[in-house]
Tab-separated table of C-alpha atoms and ligand atoms in Angstrom:
chain	number	residue	atom	x	y	z
W	395	MET	CA	-0.152	-0.016	-0.183
W	396	THR	CA	1.476	3.689	-1.237
W	397	LEU	CA	-0.199	6.307	1.044
W	398	PRO	CA	-0.037	9.304	-1.259
W	399	VAL	CA	0.216	12.128	0.782
W	400	PRO	CA	2.587	14.463	1.838
W	401	VAL	CA	3.940	14.059	5.502
W	402	VAL	CA	5.996	17.295	5.959
W	403	TRP	CA	8.333	17.522	8.830
W	404	SER	CA	11.063	18.774	10.903
W	405	GLU	CA	13.835	17.246	12.296
W	406	ASP	CA	13.839	20.402	15.374
W	407	CYS	CA	10.228	19.203	16.568
W	408	LEU	CA	12.340	16.286	18.279
W	409	ARG	CA	14.515	19.006	20.286
W	410	HIS	CA	11.385	20.098	22.311
W	411	GLU	CA	12.079	17.786	26.045
W	412	PRO	CA	9.366	19.630	28.184
W	413	GLY	CA	10.569	17.774	30.870
W	414	GLY	CA	7.224	16.754	32.264
W	415	GLU	CA	4.412	18.648	33.410
W	416	VAL	CA	2.947	20.732	36.096
W	417	TRP	CA	-0.457	20.039	36.967
W	418	LEU	CA	-2.596	20.232	39.332
W	419	GLY	CA	0.873	21.267	42.021
W	420	VAL	CA	2.652	18.273	40.541
W	421	ARG	CA	5.009	18.021	37.817
W	422	ASP	CA	4.022	14.771	35.754
W	423	GLN	CA	6.021	12.954	33.269
W	424	GLY	CA	3.733	14.602	30.628
W	425	THR	CA	2.441	12.923	27.897
W	426	GLU	CA	3.868	15.836	25.265
W	427	VAL	CA	6.970	14.098	24.433
W	428	PRO	CA	9.506	13.898	21.165
W	429	ALA	CA	8.384	9.978	20.541
W	430	ARG	CA	5.004	10.993	19.459
W	431	ALA	CA	6.165	12.383	16.315
W	432	LEU	CA	8.699	9.369	15.452
W	433	VAL	CA	5.907	6.935	16.467
W	434	LEU	CA	4.040	9.315	13.494
W	435	ARG	CA	6.740	9.737	11.044
W	436	ASP	CA	7.634	6.450	11.094
W	437	ALA	CA	4.000	4.890	10.831
W	438	LEU	CA	3.580	7.169	8.214
W	439	ALA	CA	6.766	6.374	6.417
W	440	ALA	CA	6.031	2.496	6.242
W	441	ALA	CA	2.521	3.060	5.042
W	442	GLY	CA	4.037	4.916	1.895
W	443	ALA	CA	3.836	8.754	2.831
W	444	PRO	CA	6.428	10.713	1.376
W	445	ILE	CA	8.625	11.788	4.100
W	446	VAL	CA	9.292	16.461	2.843
W	447	PRO	CA	11.484	18.103	5.188
W	448	ALA	CA	10.186	21.531	5.912
W	449	ARG	CA	11.447	24.302	4.389
W	450	PRO	CA	12.579	27.273	6.939
W	451	HIS	CA	10.426	30.396	6.603
W	452	ASP	CA	10.739	33.771	7.619
W	453	GLU	CA	8.393	35.072	10.961
W	454	LEU	CA	6.261	37.723	8.654
W	455	LEU	CA	3.623	35.144	8.724
W	456	LEU	CA	3.847	33.938	12.269
W	457	ARG	CA	4.629	37.829	13.607
W	458	THR	CA	1.026	38.281	11.641
W	459	VAL	CA	-0.740	35.395	13.875
W	460	HIS	CA	1.005	36.463	17.114
W	461	ASP	CA	1.864	39.561	19.318
W	462	PRO	CA	5.461	39.439	18.416
W	463	ASP	CA	5.971	39.949	21.803
W	464	LEU	CA	4.825	36.377	22.308
W	465	VAL	CA	7.223	35.519	19.757
W	466	ASP	CA	10.360	37.502	21.369
W	467	HIS	CA	9.269	36.206	24.801
W	468	LEU	CA	9.311	32.433	23.285
W	469	ALA	CA	12.958	32.988	21.435
W	470	GLY	CA	14.381	34.122	24.210
W	471	ILE	CA	12.871	32.641	27.894
W	472	TRP	CA	15.375	30.036	28.098
W	473	ASP	CA	18.601	31.669	27.180
W	474	ALA	CA	17.037	34.520	29.801
W	475	TRP	CA	16.156	31.678	32.625
W	476	SER	CA	19.145	29.376	32.015
W	477	ALA	CA	21.765	32.795	32.584
W	478	ALA	CA	20.101	33.956	35.775
W	479	GLY	CA	20.643	30.506	36.740
W	480	PHE	CA	18.146	28.769	37.897
W	481	PRO	CA	18.603	25.695	35.719
W	482	ALA	CA	22.351	25.135	37.236
W	483	ASP	CA	21.476	26.898	40.661
W	484	TYR	CA	18.073	26.100	41.709
W	485	GLY	CA	17.604	22.683	40.321
W	486	ARG	CA	14.903	24.642	37.935
W	487	ASP	CA	15.587	23.095	34.729
W	488	ARG	CA	12.486	24.045	32.769
W	489	VAL	CA	10.526	27.397	32.939
W	490	VAL	CA	7.700	26.993	34.461
W	491	PRO	CA	6.240	30.443	35.749
W	492	TYR	CA	4.524	31.013	39.059
W	493	VAL	CA	2.338	34.004	38.661
W	494	PHE	CA	0.013	35.379	36.298
W	495	PRO	CA	-1.007	38.480	35.399
W	496	THR	CA	-4.493	37.862	34.965
W	497	ALA	CA	-7.453	41.157	34.314
W	498	GLY	CA	-8.337	40.498	37.943
W	499	LEU	CA	-4.589	40.989	39.084
W	500	LEU	CA	-4.189	43.751	36.930
W	501	GLY	CA	-7.292	46.323	37.771
W	502	GLY	CA	-6.981	48.058	34.354
W	503	LEU	CA	-3.357	48.702	34.751
W	504	PRO	CA	-0.887	48.879	32.077
W	505	LEU	CA	0.503	45.086	31.431
W	506	ARG	CA	4.126	45.519	32.111
W	507	THR	CA	6.846	43.537	30.857
W	508	PRO	CA	8.725	42.548	34.354
W	509	PRO	CA	12.408	42.877	34.366
W	510	ALA	CA	12.859	40.012	36.433
W	511	VAL	CA	12.414	36.527	34.065
W	512	HIS	CA	10.374	34.665	37.090
W	513	GLY	CA	8.492	37.364	37.551
W	514	ARG	CA	8.022	37.642	33.180
W	515	ALA	CA	7.795	34.195	32.847
W	516	GLY	CA	4.410	34.149	33.512
W	517	ARG	CA	3.802	37.057	30.922
W	518	PHE	CA	2.759	34.889	28.296
W	519	CYS	CA	1.654	32.028	29.563
W	520	TYR	CA	-1.172	30.621	31.327
W	521	ASP	CA	-0.804	27.483	32.919
W	522	THR	CA	1.282	25.939	34.415
W	523	MET	CA	1.712	22.673	31.845
W	524	THR	CA	3.530	24.039	29.029
W	525	LEU	CA	7.026	24.093	30.383
W	526	VAL	CA	9.983	25.365	28.112
W	527	GLY	CA	13.082	24.013	27.967
W	528	PRO	CA	16.317	24.426	26.085
W	529	GLY	CA	15.452	23.066	23.123
W	530	SER	CA	11.851	24.635	22.868
W	531	TRP	CA	12.101	27.197	20.540
W	532	ALA	CA	13.588	25.174	17.961
W	533	ALA	CA	10.847	22.975	17.858
W	534	ILE	CA	8.591	25.337	17.749
W	535	ARG	CA	9.638	27.428	15.183
W	536	GLY	CA	10.255	23.988	13.206
W	537	ALA	CA	6.390	23.002	14.126
W	538	VAL	CA	5.227	25.839	12.553
W	539	ASP	CA	7.506	25.574	9.199
W	540	ALA	CA	6.232	22.308	8.810
W	541	GLY	CA	2.015	23.662	8.542
W	542	LEU	CA	2.947	25.618	5.936
W	543	VAL	CA	3.347	23.417	3.491
W	544	SER	CA	3.662	24.541	0.082
W	545	SER	CA	0.456	25.872	-1.585
W	546	GLY	CA	-1.096	24.111	-3.952
W	547	GLU	CA	-0.944	20.430	-2.763
W	548	ARG	CA	-4.553	18.695	-2.403
W	549	LEU	CA	-3.776	16.948	-0.055
W	550	ALA	CA	-1.109	17.400	2.963
W	551	TYR	CA	-0.270	16.655	6.900
W	552	ALA	CA	1.896	18.436	8.416
W	553	LEU	CA	3.822	16.298	11.421
W	554	CYS	CA	3.415	19.417	13.631
W	555	ARG	CA	5.349	19.130	16.969
W	556	PRO	CA	4.618	20.214	19.581
W	557	PRO	CA	0.575	21.071	19.170
W	558	GLY	CA	-0.728	24.477	18.033
W	559	HIS	CA	-4.270	24.535	19.051
W	560	HIS	CA	-4.235	26.339	22.400
W	561	VAL	CA	-1.948	29.126	21.513
W	562	THR	CA	-4.694	33.061	21.316
W	563	ARG	CA	-2.879	35.954	19.361
W	564	ASP	CA	-0.658	36.152	22.794
W	565	ALA	CA	-0.833	33.453	25.075
W	566	TYR	CA	0.569	29.916	25.037
W	567	GLY	CA	-0.506	27.073	27.021
W	568	GLY	CA	-2.475	23.248	26.525
W	569	SER	CA	0.948	22.100	25.548
W	570	CYS	CA	1.154	24.489	22.842
W	571	TYR	CA	3.266	27.414	22.246
W	572	LEU	CA	2.425	28.957	18.897
W	573	ASN	CA	-0.369	28.107	16.574
W	574	ASN	CA	0.416	26.052	13.702
W	575	ALA	CA	-3.276	25.833	12.016
W	576	ALA	CA	-3.782	29.338	12.805
W	577	VAL	CA	-0.729	30.595	11.062
W	578	ALA	CA	-1.446	27.979	7.530
W	579	ALA	CA	-4.678	29.488	7.839
W	580	GLN	CA	-2.981	33.193	7.278
W	581	ALA	CA	-0.691	31.497	4.825
W	582	LEU	CA	-3.412	30.181	2.717
W	583	LEU	CA	-5.205	33.457	2.451
W	584	ALA	CA	-1.792	35.241	1.886
W	585	ALA	CA	-1.456	33.009	-1.164
W	586	GLY	CA	-4.810	33.609	-2.950
W	587	ALA	CA	-7.617	31.879	-0.716
W	588	ARG	CA	-9.930	34.411	0.252
W	589	ARG	CA	-12.037	31.646	3.036
W	590	ILE	CA	-10.826	29.608	4.319
W	591	ALA	CA	-12.641	26.498	7.227
W	592	ILE	CA	-10.588	25.406	9.751
W	593	ILE	CA	-12.288	22.118	11.224
W	594	ASP	CA	-10.664	20.740	14.742
W	595	ILE	CA	-11.141	17.189	15.298
W	596	ASP	CA	-9.010	17.507	18.312
W	597	ALA	CA	-10.069	15.601	21.306
W	598	HIS	CA	-10.063	19.044	22.984
W	599	HIS	CA	-11.512	23.075	22.345
W	600	GLY	CA	-8.767	24.880	20.478
W	601	ASN	CA	-9.947	28.018	22.277
W	602	GLY	CA	-6.489	29.669	20.925
W	603	THR	CA	-7.724	29.233	17.044
W	604	GLN	CA	-10.928	30.447	18.130
W	605	MET	CA	-9.778	33.601	19.482
W	606	ILE	CA	-7.615	34.446	17.050
W	607	PHE	CA	-9.755	34.629	14.405
W	608	TYR	CA	-13.200	35.416	16.366
W	609	GLU	CA	-14.219	38.768	14.702
W	610	ARG	CA	-13.079	38.424	11.280
W	611	PRO	CA	-15.473	36.527	8.249
W	612	ASP	CA	-12.638	35.073	6.041
W	613	VAL	CA	-11.447	32.290	8.838
W	614	TRP	CA	-14.558	29.981	9.765
W	615	TYR	CA	-14.022	27.574	12.871
W	616	GLY	CA	-15.878	24.730	13.823
W	617	SER	CA	-15.079	22.636	16.284
W	618	LEU	CA	-15.702	19.217	18.131
W	619	HIS	CA	-14.296	18.393	21.417
W	620	VAL	CA	-15.300	16.994	24.919
W	621	ASP	CA	-17.380	19.466	26.928
W	622	PRO	CA	-15.309	21.361	28.445
W	623	GLY	CA	-18.540	22.316	31.160
W	624	ALA	CA	-17.995	18.711	32.318
W	625	GLY	CA	-14.065	19.003	33.523
W	626	TRP	CA	-11.989	18.843	30.747
W	627	PHE	CA	-9.579	21.408	29.284
W	628	PRO	CA	-9.541	24.303	28.324
W	629	HIS	CA	-12.115	24.893	30.924
W	630	TYR	CA	-12.997	28.467	29.700
W	631	ALA	CA	-13.656	28.602	26.051
W	632	GLY	CA	-15.207	25.707	23.864
W	633	TYR	CA	-19.178	26.439	24.506
W	634	THR	CA	-21.849	26.760	22.146
W	635	ALA	CA	-22.337	30.139	22.790
W	636	GLU	CA	-19.249	31.314	21.340
W	637	ARG	CA	-20.196	32.285	17.874
W	638	GLY	CA	-18.075	35.409	16.760
W	639	ALA	CA	-18.223	38.287	17.260
W	640	GLY	CA	-18.581	41.661	15.027
W	641	PRO	CA	-17.485	40.892	11.961
W	642	GLY	CA	-16.881	37.173	12.853
W	643	GLU	CA	-20.112	36.983	14.191
W	644	GLY	CA	-21.592	33.234	12.827
W	645	PHE	CA	-18.368	32.220	11.888
W	646	ASN	CA	-17.663	30.352	14.935
W	647	ARG	CA	-19.018	26.904	16.281
W	648	ASN	CA	-18.515	24.357	18.924
W	649	LEU	CA	-20.184	21.252	18.706
W	650	PRO	CA	-19.240	20.225	22.695
W	651	LEU	CA	-19.767	16.374	22.989
W	652	ALA	CA	-20.592	14.136	26.312
W	653	PRO	CA	-17.259	12.545	27.724
W	654	GLY	CA	-17.707	8.724	26.541
W	655	THR	CA	-19.350	9.612	23.124
W	656	GLY	CA	-17.958	7.279	20.401
W	657	ASP	CA	-17.991	7.027	16.630
W	658	ASP	CA	-21.593	7.542	15.887
W	659	GLY	CA	-22.188	10.893	18.259
W	660	TRP	CA	-18.489	11.959	16.917
W	661	LEU	CA	-18.878	11.352	13.136
W	662	THR	CA	-22.622	13.093	13.161
W	663	ALA	CA	-21.139	16.039	15.206
W	664	LEU	CA	-18.843	16.121	12.686
W	665	ASP	CA	-20.859	15.939	9.630
W	666	ALA	CA	-22.937	18.652	10.867
W	667	LEU	CA	-19.365	20.124	10.807
W	668	CYS	CA	-18.839	19.835	7.358
W	669	ALA	CA	-22.017	20.982	5.834
W	670	GLU	CA	-21.831	24.141	7.788
W	671	ALA	CA	-18.447	24.679	6.237
W	672	ARG	CA	-19.720	23.333	3.092
W	673	ALA	CA	-22.012	25.950	2.904
W	674	LEU	CA	-19.340	28.629	2.827
W	675	GLY	CA	-17.744	27.577	0.100
W	676	PRO	CA	-14.367	27.738	1.101
W	677	ASP	CA	-10.812	27.674	-0.846
W	678	ALA	CA	-9.480	25.683	1.495
W	679	VAL	CA	-9.264	23.613	4.987
W	680	VAL	CA	-6.529	23.270	7.611
W	681	VAL	CA	-7.676	20.598	10.477
W	682	SER	CA	-6.503	20.616	12.850
W	683	LEU	CA	-5.964	16.779	12.916
W	684	GLY	CA	-5.532	15.455	17.418
W	685	LEU	CA	-5.706	12.247	17.626
W	686	ASP	CA	-6.159	12.013	21.152
W	687	ALA	CA	-10.290	11.685	20.510
W	688	ALA	CA	-9.525	7.975	20.672
W	689	ALA	CA	-11.137	4.929	23.179
W	690	THR	CA	-7.267	4.628	23.553
W	691	ASP	CA	-5.860	8.259	24.548
W	692	PRO	CA	-4.861	9.073	28.178
W	693	GLU	CA	-5.772	12.450	27.454
W	694	SER	CA	-9.795	12.702	27.029
W	695	PRO	CA	-13.157	10.756	27.531
W	696	LEU	CA	-14.024	10.486	23.802
W	697	ARG	CA	-14.723	6.637	22.469
W	698	VAL	CA	-13.438	7.147	18.867
W	699	THR	CA	-11.874	4.297	17.011
W	700	GLU	CA	-9.893	4.157	14.249
W	701	ALA	CA	-12.558	3.461	11.377
W	702	GLY	CA	-13.714	6.696	12.863
W	703	TYR	CA	-11.082	8.958	11.675
W	704	ARG	CA	-10.390	6.736	8.484
W	705	THR	CA	-14.112	8.267	8.006
W	706	ALA	CA	-13.140	11.808	9.190
W	707	GLY	CA	-10.399	12.130	7.042
W	708	ARG	CA	-12.600	11.227	4.245
W	709	MET	CA	-15.566	14.009	5.412
W	710	VAL	CA	-12.987	17.018	6.241
W	711	ALA	CA	-11.372	16.158	3.101
W	712	SER	CA	-14.222	16.020	1.021
W	713	LEU	CA	-14.271	19.489	1.209
W	714	GLY	CA	-11.612	21.059	-0.832
W	715	PRO	CA	-8.050	21.704	-1.290
W	716	THR	CA	-7.002	20.524	2.909
W	717	VAL	CA	-3.837	20.733	5.075
W	718	LEU	CA	-3.804	18.059	8.054
W	719	ILE	CA	-2.006	19.775	11.364
W	720	GLN	CA	-1.308	16.885	13.625
W	721	GLU	CA	-2.936	18.553	17.151
W	722	GLY	CA	-2.844	16.191	20.154
W	723	GLY	CA	-2.828	12.487	19.916
W	724	TYR	CA	-0.548	10.425	23.020
W	725	ASP	CA	-0.865	6.979	22.923
W	726	LEU	CA	2.365	6.124	22.023
W	727	PRO	CA	1.170	2.210	20.883
W	728	THR	CA	-2.089	3.459	18.931
W	729	LEU	CA	-1.036	6.767	17.628
W	730	GLY	CA	0.475	5.652	13.712
W	731	ALA	CA	-2.285	3.198	13.257
W	732	LEU	CA	-4.834	6.666	13.769
W	733	ALA	CA	-2.806	8.643	12.165
W	734	VAL	CA	-2.441	5.844	8.848
W	735	ALA	CA	-6.155	5.918	8.967
W	736	ALA	CA	-6.966	9.190	8.786
W	737	LEU	CA	-4.821	9.458	6.265
W	738	ALA	CA	-5.728	7.159	4.319
W	739	GLY	CA	-9.646	7.829	4.213
W	740	ALA	CA	-8.680	11.621	3.426
W	741	ALA	CA	-6.572	9.991	0.024
W	742	THR	CA	-9.594	8.369	-1.129
W	743	VAL	CA	-11.192	11.901	-2.151
W	744	ALA	CA	-8.484	13.363	-2.895
W	745	HIS	CA	-7.716	10.788	-5.775
W	746	GLU	CA	-10.931	10.273	-7.009
E	555	LIG	ZN1	-6.661	17.623	22.641
């Protein structure tokens, strides 16, 4: 069997070693590990997909989608942390913020950038589980480059790691640092597309992508995900009532699902999202392909099967030229087969 979908990736994606995550006050091992990328790459290569090295891109688009200060922060925070002696002198081997400038803290004061690195570590971050280490920046940039697959592909898959859909214009978290899918969508617009549909099938709501495009009609965002109101990350976003605002009113659609939802409920919801996307007549589709809705995944309570992902791949690719962006997915033994299923489903459409 040959899987006719280019797999675009950067070796640099392996250099990000979060070294765990601080969750509810305890540093756990974490599941967003470099081995994820290797498992995905090897399974797709074994299925016959061509592995294509990501081309380096400048930061023009990246700095359009994100606050340039966030980009600069991520590029420099490890070096500053290291220079301040935190790893060597204090046993702090990763950047972990401890204070966050919430709206309630500031009460209307201007948002400063504190000179002390430990003070500003939380300036652009919103949780304690998204750690930065020595190789993180190279991987973060490599993931963005992978998402910028050459325009004109009918179907391509970007093996982005770390994932990105939880990153807003100026805040990172949820094991994500820069929003690969949002940058990919912006690139398609820059290449001439008038309207993009982003379909997010990660198990978790892509709060970052939603908010980046919340007031824009040129990028429609639709997501199916485990109901944040049932106790799931990102907790503060992903509800049905969030429909966009201003010129983007009506261009955002959330379909939260009950924990335990399997193929039937998941694919019914995806069918509804696809119908809505199709009605817009998108010039291209960006799919946030999280594989963590799988029944085997440790990070979500959804119960989707490999066959479900195959059907999902076919459904999203039928909407038009499609870029699949890797998001979550953490069960190493099954991750490769899930990705192969999703891409194989998508490929059946692309080559009809
Ligand atoms: Zn997820």
